[in-house]
Coordinates of C-alpha atoms in Angstrom, one line a residue:
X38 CA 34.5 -219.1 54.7
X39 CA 38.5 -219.2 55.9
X40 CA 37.3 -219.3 59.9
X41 CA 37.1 -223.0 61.9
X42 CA 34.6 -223.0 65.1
X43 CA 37.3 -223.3 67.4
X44 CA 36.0 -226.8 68.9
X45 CA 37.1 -228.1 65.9
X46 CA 40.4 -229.8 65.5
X47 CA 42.9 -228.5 63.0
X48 CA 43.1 -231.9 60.9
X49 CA 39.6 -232.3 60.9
X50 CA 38.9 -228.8 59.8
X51 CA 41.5 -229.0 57.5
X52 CA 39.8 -232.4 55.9
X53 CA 36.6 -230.5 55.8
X54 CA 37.8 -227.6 53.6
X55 CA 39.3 -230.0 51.2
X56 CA 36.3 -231.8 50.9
X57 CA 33.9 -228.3 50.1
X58 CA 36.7 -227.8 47.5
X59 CA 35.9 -231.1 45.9
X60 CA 32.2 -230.3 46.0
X61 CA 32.5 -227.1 44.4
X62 CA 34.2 -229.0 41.6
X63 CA 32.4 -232.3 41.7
X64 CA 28.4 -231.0 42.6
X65 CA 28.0 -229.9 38.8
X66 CA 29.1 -232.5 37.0
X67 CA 27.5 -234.9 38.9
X68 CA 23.9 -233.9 39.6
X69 CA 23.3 -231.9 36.5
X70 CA 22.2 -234.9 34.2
X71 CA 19.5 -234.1 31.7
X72 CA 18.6 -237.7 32.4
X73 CA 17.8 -237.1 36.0
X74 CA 15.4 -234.0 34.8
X75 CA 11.8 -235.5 35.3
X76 CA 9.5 -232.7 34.8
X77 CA 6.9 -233.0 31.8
X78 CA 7.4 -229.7 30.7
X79 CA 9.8 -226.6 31.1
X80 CA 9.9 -225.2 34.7
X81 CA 11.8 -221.5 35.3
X82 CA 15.1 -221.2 36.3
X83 CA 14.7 -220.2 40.5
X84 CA 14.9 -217.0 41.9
X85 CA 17.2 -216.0 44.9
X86 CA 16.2 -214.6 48.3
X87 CA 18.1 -214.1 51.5
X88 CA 16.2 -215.6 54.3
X89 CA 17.0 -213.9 57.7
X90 CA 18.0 -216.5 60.6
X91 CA 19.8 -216.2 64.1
X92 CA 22.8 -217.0 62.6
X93 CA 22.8 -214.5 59.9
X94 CA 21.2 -214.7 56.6
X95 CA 20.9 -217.5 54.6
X96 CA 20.7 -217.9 50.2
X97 CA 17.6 -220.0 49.7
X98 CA 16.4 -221.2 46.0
X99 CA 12.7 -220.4 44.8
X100 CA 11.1 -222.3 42.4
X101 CA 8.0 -221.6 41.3
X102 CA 4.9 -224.1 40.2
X103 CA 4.5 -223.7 36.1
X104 CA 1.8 -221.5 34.9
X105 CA -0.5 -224.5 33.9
X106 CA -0.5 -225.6 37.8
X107 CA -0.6 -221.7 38.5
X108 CA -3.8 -221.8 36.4
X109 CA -5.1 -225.1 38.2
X110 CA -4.2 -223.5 41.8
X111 CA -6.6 -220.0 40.5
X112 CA -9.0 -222.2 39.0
X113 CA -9.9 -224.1 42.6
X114 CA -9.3 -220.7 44.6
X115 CA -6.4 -222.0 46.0
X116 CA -2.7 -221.1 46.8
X117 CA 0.1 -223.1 45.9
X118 CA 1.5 -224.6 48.6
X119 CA 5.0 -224.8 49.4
X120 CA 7.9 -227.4 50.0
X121 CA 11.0 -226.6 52.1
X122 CA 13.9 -228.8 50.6
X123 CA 17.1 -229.2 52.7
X124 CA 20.2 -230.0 50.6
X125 CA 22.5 -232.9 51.5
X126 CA 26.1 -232.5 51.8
X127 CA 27.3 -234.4 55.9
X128 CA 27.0 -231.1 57.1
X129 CA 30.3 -229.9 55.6
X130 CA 29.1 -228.8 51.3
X131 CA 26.6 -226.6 50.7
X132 CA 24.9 -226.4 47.4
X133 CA 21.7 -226.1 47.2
X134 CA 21.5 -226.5 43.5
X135 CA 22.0 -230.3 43.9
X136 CA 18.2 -230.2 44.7
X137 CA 17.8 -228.6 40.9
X138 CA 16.0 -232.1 39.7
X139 CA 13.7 -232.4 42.8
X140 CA 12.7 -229.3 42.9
X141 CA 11.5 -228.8 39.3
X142 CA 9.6 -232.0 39.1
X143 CA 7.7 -231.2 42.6
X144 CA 6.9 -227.1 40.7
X145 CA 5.5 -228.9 37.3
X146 CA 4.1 -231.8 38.8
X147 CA 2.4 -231.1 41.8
X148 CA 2.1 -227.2 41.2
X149 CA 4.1 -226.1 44.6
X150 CA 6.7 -223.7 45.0
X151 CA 10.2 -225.4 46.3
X152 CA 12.7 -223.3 48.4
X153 CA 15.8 -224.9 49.1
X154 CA 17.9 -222.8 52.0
X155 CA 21.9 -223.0 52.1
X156 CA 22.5 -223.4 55.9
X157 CA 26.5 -222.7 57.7
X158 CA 28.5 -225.8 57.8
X159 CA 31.7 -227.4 59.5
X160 CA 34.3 -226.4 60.0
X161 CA 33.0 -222.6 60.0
X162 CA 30.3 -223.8 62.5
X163 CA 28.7 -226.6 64.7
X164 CA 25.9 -228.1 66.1
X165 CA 23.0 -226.8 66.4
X166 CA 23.5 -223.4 63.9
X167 CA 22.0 -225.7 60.7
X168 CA 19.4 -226.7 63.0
X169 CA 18.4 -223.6 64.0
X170 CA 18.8 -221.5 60.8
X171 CA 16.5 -224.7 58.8
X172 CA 13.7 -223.8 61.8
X173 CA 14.0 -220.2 61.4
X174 CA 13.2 -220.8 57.4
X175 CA 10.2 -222.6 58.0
X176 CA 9.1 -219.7 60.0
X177 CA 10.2 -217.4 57.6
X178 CA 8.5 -219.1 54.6
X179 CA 5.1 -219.1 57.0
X180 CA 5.0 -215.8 58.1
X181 CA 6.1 -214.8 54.6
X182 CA 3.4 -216.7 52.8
X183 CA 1.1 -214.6 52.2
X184 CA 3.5 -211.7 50.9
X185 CA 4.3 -214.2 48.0
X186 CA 0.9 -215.5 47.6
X187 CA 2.0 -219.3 49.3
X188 CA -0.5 -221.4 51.0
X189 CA 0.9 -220.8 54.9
X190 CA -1.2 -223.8 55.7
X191 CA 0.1 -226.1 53.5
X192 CA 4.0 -226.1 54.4
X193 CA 6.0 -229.2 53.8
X194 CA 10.0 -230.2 54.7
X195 CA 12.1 -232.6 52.9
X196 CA 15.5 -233.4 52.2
X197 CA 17.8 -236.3 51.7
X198 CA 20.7 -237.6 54.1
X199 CA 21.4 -234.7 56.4
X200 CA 18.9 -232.9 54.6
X201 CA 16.4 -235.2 55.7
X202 CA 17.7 -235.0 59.0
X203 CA 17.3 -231.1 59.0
X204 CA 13.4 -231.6 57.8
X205 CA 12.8 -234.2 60.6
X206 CA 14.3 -231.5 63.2
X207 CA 12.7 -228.9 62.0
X208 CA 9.1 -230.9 62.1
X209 CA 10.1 -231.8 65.8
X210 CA 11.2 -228.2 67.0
X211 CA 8.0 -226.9 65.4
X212 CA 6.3 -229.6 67.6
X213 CA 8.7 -229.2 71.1
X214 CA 7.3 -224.8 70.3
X215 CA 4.1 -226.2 69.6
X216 CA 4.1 -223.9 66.5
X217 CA 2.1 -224.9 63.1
X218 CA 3.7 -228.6 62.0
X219 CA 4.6 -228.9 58.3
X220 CA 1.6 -230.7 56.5
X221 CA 4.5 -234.2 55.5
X222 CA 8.2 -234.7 56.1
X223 CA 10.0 -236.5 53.4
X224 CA 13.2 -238.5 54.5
X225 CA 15.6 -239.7 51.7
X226 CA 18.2 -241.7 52.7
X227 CA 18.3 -240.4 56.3
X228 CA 20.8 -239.1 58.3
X229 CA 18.9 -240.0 62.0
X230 CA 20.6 -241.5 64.6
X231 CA 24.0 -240.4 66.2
X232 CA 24.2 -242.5 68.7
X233 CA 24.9 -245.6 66.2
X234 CA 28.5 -246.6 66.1
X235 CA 30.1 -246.0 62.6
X236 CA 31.1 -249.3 62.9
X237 CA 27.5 -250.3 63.0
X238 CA 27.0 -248.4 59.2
X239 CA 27.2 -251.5 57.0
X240 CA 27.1 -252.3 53.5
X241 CA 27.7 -254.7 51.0
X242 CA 29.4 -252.7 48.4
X243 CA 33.2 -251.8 48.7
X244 CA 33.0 -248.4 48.9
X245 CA 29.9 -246.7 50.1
X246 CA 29.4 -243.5 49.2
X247 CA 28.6 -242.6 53.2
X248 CA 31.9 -244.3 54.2
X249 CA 32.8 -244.6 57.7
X250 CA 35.8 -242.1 57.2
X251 CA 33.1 -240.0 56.1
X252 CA 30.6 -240.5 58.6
X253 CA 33.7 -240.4 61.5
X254 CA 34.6 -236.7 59.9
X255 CA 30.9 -235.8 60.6
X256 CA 31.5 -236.4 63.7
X257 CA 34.8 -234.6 64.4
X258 CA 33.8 -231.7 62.7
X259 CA 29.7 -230.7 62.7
X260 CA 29.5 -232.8 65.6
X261 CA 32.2 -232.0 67.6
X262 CA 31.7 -232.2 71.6
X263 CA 28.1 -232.9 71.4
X264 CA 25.9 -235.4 73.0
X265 CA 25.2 -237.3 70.6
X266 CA 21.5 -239.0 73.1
X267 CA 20.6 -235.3 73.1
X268 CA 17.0 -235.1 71.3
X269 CA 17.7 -232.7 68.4
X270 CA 21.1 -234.3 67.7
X271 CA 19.7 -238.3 67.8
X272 CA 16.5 -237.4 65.5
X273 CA 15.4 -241.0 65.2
X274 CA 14.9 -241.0 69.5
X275 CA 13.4 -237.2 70.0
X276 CA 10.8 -238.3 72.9
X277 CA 8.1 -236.5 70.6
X278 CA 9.0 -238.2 67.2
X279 CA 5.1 -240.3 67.5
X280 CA 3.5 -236.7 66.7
X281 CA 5.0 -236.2 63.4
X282 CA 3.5 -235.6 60.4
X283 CA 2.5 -237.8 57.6
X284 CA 6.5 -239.0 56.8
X285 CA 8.0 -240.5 53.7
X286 CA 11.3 -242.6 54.4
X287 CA 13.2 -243.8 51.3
X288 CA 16.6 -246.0 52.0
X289 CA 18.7 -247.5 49.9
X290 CA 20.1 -251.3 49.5
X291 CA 23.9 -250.4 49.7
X292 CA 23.4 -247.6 52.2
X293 CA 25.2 -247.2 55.1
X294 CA 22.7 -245.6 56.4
X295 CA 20.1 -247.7 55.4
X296 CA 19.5 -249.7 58.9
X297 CA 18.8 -246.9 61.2
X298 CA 17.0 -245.7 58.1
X299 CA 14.4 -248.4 57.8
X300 CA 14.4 -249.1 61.9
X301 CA 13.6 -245.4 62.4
X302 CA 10.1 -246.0 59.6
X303 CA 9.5 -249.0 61.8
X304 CA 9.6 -247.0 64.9
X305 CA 7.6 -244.1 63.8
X306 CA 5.0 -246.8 62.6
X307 CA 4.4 -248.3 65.7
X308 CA 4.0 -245.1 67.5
X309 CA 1.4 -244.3 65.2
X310 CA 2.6 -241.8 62.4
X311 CA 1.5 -242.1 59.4
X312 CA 4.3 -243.8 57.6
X313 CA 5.4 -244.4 54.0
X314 CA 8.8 -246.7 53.9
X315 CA 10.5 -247.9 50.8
X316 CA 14.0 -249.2 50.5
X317 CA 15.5 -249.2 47.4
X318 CA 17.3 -252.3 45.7
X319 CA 20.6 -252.4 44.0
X320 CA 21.4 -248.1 45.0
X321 CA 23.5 -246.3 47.1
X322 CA 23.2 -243.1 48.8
X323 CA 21.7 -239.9 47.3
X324 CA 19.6 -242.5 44.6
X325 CA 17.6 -239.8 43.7
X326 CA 20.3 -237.5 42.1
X327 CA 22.3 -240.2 40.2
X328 CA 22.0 -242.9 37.8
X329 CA 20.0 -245.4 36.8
X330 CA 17.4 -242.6 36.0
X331 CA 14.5 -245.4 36.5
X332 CA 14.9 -245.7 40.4
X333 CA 15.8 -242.0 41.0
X334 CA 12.4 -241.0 38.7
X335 CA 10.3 -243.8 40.3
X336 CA 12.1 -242.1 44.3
X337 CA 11.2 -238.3 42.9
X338 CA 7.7 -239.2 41.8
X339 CA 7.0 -240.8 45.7
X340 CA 8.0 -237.5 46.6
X341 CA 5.7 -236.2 44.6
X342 CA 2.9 -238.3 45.3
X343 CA 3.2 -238.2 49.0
X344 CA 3.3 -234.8 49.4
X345 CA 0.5 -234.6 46.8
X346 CA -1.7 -236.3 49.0
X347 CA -0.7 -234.3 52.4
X348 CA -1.4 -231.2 50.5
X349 CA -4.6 -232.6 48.9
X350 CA -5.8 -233.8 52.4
X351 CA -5.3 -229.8 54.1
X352 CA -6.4 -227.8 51.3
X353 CA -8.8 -224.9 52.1
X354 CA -10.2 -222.9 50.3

């Protein structure tokens, strides 16, 4: 992890690093709460596979449904189906073990299995390797399905800030190769639109956690010398964003990026996607891994339910 894509400046690259060290350090203490656990009963600990990608392979997190909704899935001749979660981190940390909460309430409450990829980040790599390595999982975890005994049918994505980002793309290059479209996207606090000034990333509080210095290093680092009008790179103005999926798109009061955040659920709605939009009062960025425990259970369990009811919708047995 010592290399820097060489269209990367030094200083940024050199911010970059410092901020992955702070991640290692910070990522456990912060989102391993017992009070942000919200599964009703014990889910196991994930297993570990290497998911193959054009950019080299990639760790990815299993978690598996408990063996009451193992039971239920048996019962109705079904498989469980299966939810791709992308981790957040502005395209510069990468632990996938943030997701921990998420992912163990979607496996004991709604029964499906959660795999959460790592992905390459700045300042080893740019735009569009994440991109493309998040596609190249969802194909992975489709053509692998059956192997494991997953529903290949019944795929979701999901992620929050440039996770949700990565779920959004990968929904939209599955539609631009006209290749099986996950069954729901969830959005949580989303990262969609690059062609926004930083400037234009308000909030009320004093220091958002998705400052502008942040959102500016973003920018000189993952971002670096790309267009940021090109389709995969503004999310929120892909010319094929109205085909989506059923979408979920959670922003937060304080957010900064809560305006394109709530104008890209506005804009899906009107071209006709099926569209579930909630902003969040009195919360910041990444709501769902951090206190107060009531909004980020009441965030995890609209998850839940929305992809409960995409799955519900597209079961076959």
């Amino acid at each position: 992890m010592s290399r820097r894509d060489p269209g990367i400046d030094r200083r940024a690259a050199f911010q970059a690093r410092v901020m992955q060290a702070l991640n290692r350090v910070m990522v456990p203490l912060v989102f391993s709460s017992p009070q942000l656990q919200f599964a009703s009963e014990p889910t196991a600990d994930p297993t570990t596979v290497t998911i193959p990608t054009r950019h080299g392979p990639v760790r990815a997190l299993v978690y598996a449904p408990t063996a009451r909704q193992l039971d239920r899935h048996a019962a109705a001749g079904t498989r469980p189906p299966v939810h791709l979660a992308f981790h957040p981190g502005a395209f510069i940390g990468r632990q996938p073990e943030q997701e921990d909460n998420v992912a163990r309430y979607l496996a004991a409450e709604i029964g499906c299995h959660v795999v959460v990829p790592d992905y390459d980040v700045a300042p080893q790599v740019r735009f569009p390797v994440a991109e493309e390595q998040a596609y190249d999982a969802y194909r992975w975890v489709r053509e692998h399905a059956e192997d494991r005994g997953w529903d290949r049918d019944r795929i979701s994505v999901g992620g929050g800030s440039v996770g949700g980002k990565l779920a959004l793309t990968v929904a939209l290059m599955a539609i631009d190769d006209d290749y099986h479209r996950p069954v729901a996207v969830s959005a949580e606090y989303p990262f969609v639109d690059t062609t926004r000034e930083d400037a234009a990333r308000t909030s009320s509080k004093k220091r958002p956690l998705a400052s502008p210095s942040l959102m500016s290093l973003v920018r000189r680092t993952y971002f670096a010398g790309v267009d940021p009008h090109a389709p995969l790179v503004a999310t929120a103005h892909h010319p094929r964003r109205g085909e989506l999926p059923p979408t979920l798109v959670m922003t937060a009061e304080y957010d900064t990026l809560r305006h394109e955040g709530n104008d890209f659920a506005r804009d899906l709605a009107a071209l006709g996607v099926e569209v579930t939009h909630r902003e969040f009062p009195g919360v910041d960025h990444q709501f769902t891994h951090t206190a107060p425990a009531e909004t980020a259970r009441a965030a995890i369990q609209m998850i839940g339910d929305h992809l409960a009811k995409a799955y519900a919708e597209t079961a076959v047995k």
